[in-house]
Amino acid sequence: PARAARLQRSDAQRIQRALEVFRLSGRPLSALIMSEEKAAPPYRFVSVGLLPSDRSVLHQRIADRFAAMLAAGLEAEVECLRKTYHLHPHLPSMRCVGYRQVWEVQDGLAPRRELRDRGIYATRQLAK
């Protein structure tokens, strides 16, 4: 009940996860979270950060990677998945970078000529 009050009705992924936890453990997810917060972890955390020395190199690699995805048949892959399975754009698998942008083009929500740039932009946002 405590967790349910904080979840959006439309958030099927988190609702399903909370139900799975309850079914497997017999305890609500909120109770498990509270008990874990009180217990000290059995190990020490070390924070690590990676910073690229030259962001232009990162941006070029992102552009090359997305171009390679397109050349390898990303658009055909999304089209095939849509024809084969009952998918919708709000599924976690269809919200990932690349698939989302191709889906929008295939649905006419974005022009084909912007696909590459939109994919690169989304990948850069993810890389932040």
PDB file of C-alpha atoms in Angstrom:
ATOM      1  CA  PRO A   1       0.000   0.000   0.000  1.00  0.00           C
ATOM      2  CA  ALA A   2       2.755   2.514   0.810  1.00  0.00           C
ATOM      3  CA  ARG A   3       4.532   1.830  -2.474  1.00  0.00           C
ATOM      4  CA  ALA A   4       1.272   1.786  -4.431  1.00  0.00           C
ATOM      5  CA  ALA A   5       0.439   5.281  -3.205  1.00  0.00           C
ATOM      6  CA  ARG A   6       3.661   6.591  -4.768  1.00  0.00           C
ATOM      7  CA  LEU A   7       3.297   4.866  -8.145  1.00  0.00           C
ATOM      8  CA  GLN A   8       1.515   6.299 -11.150  1.00  0.00           C
ATOM      9  CA  ARG A   9      -1.367   4.136 -12.372  1.00  0.00           C
ATOM     10  CA  SER A  10       0.207   4.139 -15.824  1.00  0.00           C
ATOM     11  CA  ASP A  11       3.629   2.941 -14.580  1.00  0.00           C
ATOM     12  CA  ALA A  12       3.131  -0.715 -15.463  1.00  0.00           C
ATOM     13  CA  GLN A  13       6.819  -1.561 -15.171  1.00  0.00           C
ATOM     14  CA  ARG A  14       7.157  -0.448 -11.526  1.00  0.00           C
ATOM     15  CA  ILE A  15       3.769  -1.876 -10.559  1.00  0.00           C
ATOM     16  CA  GLN A  16       4.756  -5.237 -12.003  1.00  0.00           C
ATOM     17  CA  ARG A  17       8.086  -5.132 -10.159  1.00  0.00           C
ATOM     18  CA  ALA A  18       6.394  -4.347  -6.820  1.00  0.00           C
ATOM     19  CA  LEU A  19       3.967  -7.249  -7.328  1.00  0.00           C
ATOM     20  CA  GLU A  20       6.825  -9.604  -8.245  1.00  0.00           C
ATOM     21  CA  VAL A  21       8.740  -8.675  -5.096  1.00  0.00           C
ATOM     22  CA  PHE A  22       5.660  -9.228  -2.937  1.00  0.00           C
ATOM     23  CA  ARG A  23       4.880 -12.559  -4.563  1.00  0.00           C
ATOM     24  CA  LEU A  24       8.444 -13.849  -4.194  1.00  0.00           C
ATOM     25  CA  SER A  25       9.230 -12.500  -0.727  1.00  0.00           C
ATOM     26  CA  GLY A  26       5.821 -12.212   0.903  1.00  0.00           C
ATOM     27  CA  ARG A  27       6.745  -8.674   1.923  1.00  0.00           C
ATOM     28  CA  PRO A  28       5.806  -5.364   0.313  1.00  0.00           C
ATOM     29  CA  LEU A  29       8.563  -3.642  -1.609  1.00  0.00           C
ATOM     30  CA  SER A  30       8.313  -0.615   0.694  1.00  0.00           C
ATOM     31  CA  ALA A  31       9.075  -2.832   3.734  1.00  0.00           C
ATOM     32  CA  LEU A  32      12.087  -4.358   1.995  1.00  0.00           C
ATOM     33  CA  ILE A  33      13.415  -0.943   1.028  1.00  0.00           C
ATOM     34  CA  MET A  34      13.023   0.340   4.600  1.00  0.00           C
ATOM     35  CA  SER A  35      14.819  -2.682   6.086  1.00  0.00           C
ATOM     36  CA  GLU A  36      17.692  -2.347   3.608  1.00  0.00           C
ATOM     37  CA  GLU A  37      18.101   1.360   4.345  1.00  0.00           C
ATOM     38  CA  LYS A  38      18.571   0.628   8.056  1.00  0.00           C
ATOM     39  CA  ALA A  39      21.120  -2.130   7.563  1.00  0.00           C
ATOM     40  CA  ALA A  40      24.701  -1.139   6.802  1.00  0.00           C
ATOM     41  CA  PRO A  41      26.060  -2.738   3.634  1.00  0.00           C
ATOM     42  CA  PRO A  42      28.592  -5.541   4.186  1.00  0.00           C
ATOM     43  CA  TYR A  43      31.088  -3.737   1.939  1.00  0.00           C
ATOM     44  CA  ARG A  44      32.484  -0.266   1.384  1.00  0.00           C
ATOM     45  CA  PHE A  45      31.375   1.795  -1.617  1.00  0.00           C
ATOM     46  CA  VAL A  46      33.935   3.550  -3.774  1.00  0.00           C
ATOM     47  CA  SER A  47      32.724   6.277  -6.114  1.00  0.00           C
ATOM     48  CA  VAL A  48      34.341   6.273  -9.526  1.00  0.00           C
ATOM     49  CA  GLY A  49      33.782   8.684 -12.378  1.00  0.00           C
ATOM     50  CA  LEU A  50      35.016   8.586 -15.945  1.00  0.00           C
ATOM     51  CA  LEU A  51      35.541  11.833 -17.788  1.00  0.00           C
ATOM     52  CA  PRO A  52      36.504  11.862 -21.457  1.00  0.00           C
ATOM     53  CA  SER A  53      39.617  13.917 -22.074  1.00  0.00           C
ATOM     54  CA  ASP A  54      38.170  15.315 -25.303  1.00  0.00           C
ATOM     55  CA  ARG A  55      34.394  15.512 -25.720  1.00  0.00           C
ATOM     56  CA  SER A  56      34.727  15.924 -29.476  1.00  0.00           C
ATOM     57  CA  VAL A  57      36.208  12.414 -29.640  1.00  0.00           C
ATOM     58  CA  LEU A  58      33.231  11.090 -27.672  1.00  0.00           C
ATOM     59  CA  HIS A  59      30.803  12.916 -29.968  1.00  0.00           C
ATOM     60  CA  GLN A  60      32.509  11.510 -33.067  1.00  0.00           C
ATOM     61  CA  ARG A  61      32.365   7.984 -31.659  1.00  0.00           C
ATOM     62  CA  ILE A  62      28.666   8.420 -30.916  1.00  0.00           C
ATOM     63  CA  ALA A  63      28.031   9.638 -34.474  1.00  0.00           C
ATOM     64  CA  ASP A  64      30.040   6.743 -35.935  1.00  0.00           C
ATOM     65  CA  ARG A  65      28.218   4.226 -33.753  1.00  0.00           C
ATOM     66  CA  PHE A  66      24.772   5.464 -34.759  1.00  0.00           C
ATOM     67  CA  ALA A  67      25.765   5.539 -38.434  1.00  0.00           C
ATOM     68  CA  ALA A  68      26.936   1.925 -38.076  1.00  0.00           C
ATOM     69  CA  MET A  69      23.609   0.970 -36.471  1.00  0.00           C
ATOM     70  CA  LEU A  70      21.737   2.469 -39.423  1.00  0.00           C
ATOM     71  CA  ALA A  71      24.059   0.799 -41.934  1.00  0.00           C
ATOM     72  CA  ALA A  72      23.575  -2.548 -40.173  1.00  0.00           C
ATOM     73  CA  GLY A  73      19.817  -2.351 -40.735  1.00  0.00           C
ATOM     74  CA  LEU A  74      18.323  -0.699 -37.666  1.00  0.00           C
ATOM     75  CA  GLU A  75      15.280   0.524 -39.579  1.00  0.00           C
ATOM     76  CA  ALA A  76      14.547  -2.912 -41.048  1.00  0.00           C
ATOM     77  CA  GLU A  77      15.037  -4.485 -37.616  1.00  0.00           C
ATOM     78  CA  VAL A  78      12.456  -2.211 -35.996  1.00  0.00           C
ATOM     79  CA  GLU A  79      10.050  -2.769 -38.887  1.00  0.00           C
ATOM     80  CA  CYS A  80      10.435  -6.554 -38.562  1.00  0.00           C
ATOM     81  CA  LEU A  81       9.930  -6.449 -34.785  1.00  0.00           C
ATOM     82  CA  ARG A  82       6.784  -4.364 -35.201  1.00  0.00           C
ATOM     83  CA  LYS A  83       5.355  -6.795 -37.764  1.00  0.00           C
ATOM     84  CA  THR A  84       6.261  -9.894 -35.761  1.00  0.00           C
ATOM     85  CA  TYR A  85       5.321  -8.896 -32.203  1.00  0.00           C
ATOM     86  CA  HIS A  86       2.566  -6.918 -30.532  1.00  0.00           C
ATOM     87  CA  LEU A  87       4.663  -3.891 -29.582  1.00  0.00           C
ATOM     88  CA  HIS A  88       3.906  -0.312 -28.670  1.00  0.00           C
ATOM     89  CA  PRO A  89       6.231   2.682 -28.301  1.00  0.00           C
ATOM     90  CA  HIS A  90       5.919   2.797 -24.498  1.00  0.00           C
ATOM     91  CA  LEU A  91       7.533  -0.588 -23.893  1.00  0.00           C
ATOM     92  CA  PRO A  92      10.967  -0.289 -22.249  1.00  0.00           C
ATOM     93  CA  SER A  93      12.548  -2.158 -25.163  1.00  0.00           C
ATOM     94  CA  MET A  94      11.089   0.290 -27.673  1.00  0.00           C
ATOM     95  CA  ARG A  95      12.087   3.368 -25.673  1.00  0.00           C
ATOM     96  CA  CYS A  96      15.810   2.697 -26.001  1.00  0.00           C
ATOM     97  CA  VAL A  97      18.017   4.936 -28.112  1.00  0.00           C
ATOM     98  CA  GLY A  98      17.729   4.124 -31.782  1.00  0.00           C
ATOM     99  CA  TYR A  99      14.517   2.131 -31.618  1.00  0.00           C
ATOM    100  CA  ARG A 100      12.565   5.131 -30.348  1.00  0.00           C
ATOM    101  CA  GLN A 101      13.818   7.404 -33.118  1.00  0.00           C
ATOM    102  CA  VAL A 102      13.155   4.816 -35.851  1.00  0.00           C
ATOM    103  CA  TRP A 103       9.676   4.152 -34.428  1.00  0.00           C
ATOM    104  CA  GLU A 104       8.867   7.870 -34.599  1.00  0.00           C
ATOM    105  CA  VAL A 105       9.978   8.005 -38.246  1.00  0.00           C
ATOM    106  CA  GLN A 106       7.992   4.884 -39.149  1.00  0.00           C
ATOM    107  CA  ASP A 107       4.890   6.354 -37.496  1.00  0.00           C
ATOM    108  CA  GLY A 108       5.321   9.649 -39.350  1.00  0.00           C
ATOM    109  CA  LEU A 109       5.989  11.590 -36.140  1.00  0.00           C
ATOM    110  CA  ALA A 110       9.452  12.676 -37.295  1.00  0.00           C
ATOM    111  CA  PRO A 111      10.883  13.215 -40.779  1.00  0.00           C
ATOM    112  CA  ARG A 112      13.219  10.529 -42.133  1.00  0.00           C
ATOM    113  CA  ARG A 113      15.890  13.137 -42.927  1.00  0.00           C
ATOM    114  CA  GLU A 114      16.227  13.886 -39.165  1.00  0.00           C
ATOM    115  CA  LEU A 115      16.652  10.257 -38.051  1.00  0.00           C
ATOM    116  CA  ARG A 116      20.452  10.304 -37.899  1.00  0.00           C
ATOM    117  CA  ASP A 117      20.656  13.612 -36.028  1.00  0.00           C
ATOM    118  CA  ARG A 118      17.870  12.655 -33.611  1.00  0.00           C
ATOM    119  CA  GLY A 119      19.582   9.354 -32.850  1.00  0.00           C
ATOM    120  CA  ILE A 120      22.926  11.032 -32.270  1.00  0.00           C
ATOM    121  CA  TYR A 121      21.332  13.660 -30.026  1.00  0.00           C
ATOM    122  CA  ALA A 122      19.549  10.997 -27.948  1.00  0.00           C
ATOM    123  CA  THR A 123      22.770   9.015 -27.593  1.00  0.00           C
ATOM    124  CA  ARG A 124      24.654  12.119 -26.444  1.00  0.00           C
ATOM    125  CA  GLN A 125      21.965  12.782 -23.838  1.00  0.00           C
ATOM    126  CA  LEU A 126      22.304   9.201 -22.610  1.00  0.00           C
ATOM    127  CA  ALA A 127      26.100   9.496 -22.482  1.00  0.00           C
ATOM    128  CA  LYS A 128      25.881  12.467 -20.110  1.00  0.00           C
TER     129      LYS A 128
END
